[in-house]
């Protein structure tokens, strides 16, 4: 049981309830919340989809994703109902008005093309009016495909709902270790004191995946690694690393600091970016066909499956400190991490010691898998000479805490129900992210990504991007 109180009762209306997200991530998260006593017993789920079905079919479908937690699932099962409807027709919204009373959360787990039309219909039919309870709208990613479309979607939704009613999801923010970045920074004098351009040389943010595009070819070929991961997930990590201390944990205080730092990211010039595309190989223990041979991918596709970027954050604190970001599919290992590289100490004292290339300090925030915090320091090797070798002060979460099995959506769903938008993106953050990558979206309409083999660390041009600055990437492991 959790120390937090149960969230107020509400109807969770999931558009796209028969889809992958609802089954794989949302339902298990709701069951975990129920298990932990974080939901009111009157919370219900109304699943909407355009296909044939009934209450039992939906219960069956969602239940297939539940492992263990039988009591909690048993309690949930009875509270799930199904409504068939066309997301763009009026009849569905008339039916919803009949059925819905009091608090409701509308969760758009649909193809992104429906976000605007559903938001509009909910608005015009009066379903977002908060007369007899709260009405909230949860919008999944991708939120737009470029700056212009994101602005248009924001404008449309904000024409029908207040900003405070809109919860734009970035599921990275539901990860425990991502939330811990704020505590690691601001809760420790030791880190915050050196968290600036006087002591930090550069920062690396990596989200490497072993999974390939697999069956997601249709979505991915229109999207690519840049849109899929950078303006959202990687920029959220960057914002948590680079933002100024908020005055409180109040949602607006935190979101304003994040928006401020994202606005300070210089739009990325194409010469500071590398794009890659995987060739056939073995990744994650599986044979992976070349990206262009993936089902639903155009044989002449120029979509990238890897990006590496050098990003400038033009704030007082970070001027002159490059942030290197990279993400890719079908890579050698699954590894999401942030590495803070500190400056070297003056060499004066160590000039005449046998090991003069003293390793600089590094702080590694391992987000997933094997969540950990590691500080790399230089120590003296025992013996008559002053010989320096690197040593690690390492903290593994699993050694101290039971992280349990979570999907990452537990916190996010709970926060929507209690009305805390801290972990959700505000309109200005979303638009700031797109603004920073827009030069690349424009430039990459022509040309081709560089090749890399599936199961490797990415194209050699990504190594060259750092070598140009006399640096190299932290090992992906
Ligand atoms: C999603 C992307 O938002 O994040 C996927 O669309 C990606 O392509 C996924 O695989 C990564 O999330 P996680 O939680 O598995 O690291």
Tab-separated table of C-alpha atoms and ligand atoms in Angstrom, residues 141 171-172 175 209 211 216 219-220 228-229 233 329 334 336 368, ligand 1:
chain	number	residue	atom	x	y	z
A	141	UNK	CA	2.656	11.513	-28.539
A	171	UNK	CA	6.067	8.626	-20.835
A	172	UNK	CA	9.786	9.126	-20.040
A	175	UNK	CA	10.132	6.651	-15.116
A	209	UNK	CA	17.580	0.567	-28.113
A	211	UNK	CA	14.716	-3.267	-30.776
A	216	UNK	CA	5.917	-0.567	-36.706
A	219	UNK	CA	4.266	4.595	-38.265
A	220	UNK	CA	8.036	4.708	-38.169
A	228	UNK	CA	10.044	9.893	-32.423
A	229	UNK	CA	12.571	10.575	-29.680
A	233	UNK	CA	11.935	12.276	-24.677
A	329	UNK	CA	17.128	1.501	-33.017
A	334	UNK	CA	19.643	-1.062	-24.524
A	336	UNK	CA	19.352	5.127	-21.585
A	368	UNK	CA	17.361	2.120	-17.827
B	1	LIG	C1	8.322	5.644	-27.699
B	1	LIG	C2	8.799	5.553	-29.120
B	1	LIG	O1	7.784	6.905	-27.447
B	1	LIG	O2	9.399	5.389	-26.819
B	1	LIG	C3	9.416	4.190	-29.389
B	1	LIG	O3	7.713	5.781	-30.020
B	1	LIG	C4	10.483	3.886	-28.375
B	1	LIG	O4	9.955	4.132	-30.697
B	1	LIG	C5	9.969	4.096	-26.958
B	1	LIG	O5	10.875	2.540	-28.539
B	1	LIG	C6	11.083	3.971	-25.937
B	1	LIG	O6	10.530	3.964	-24.668
B	1	LIG	P1	11.099	3.033	-23.515
B	1	LIG	O7	10.252	3.351	-22.340
B	1	LIG	O8	10.982	1.625	-24.019
B	1	LIG	O9	12.522	3.447	-23.359
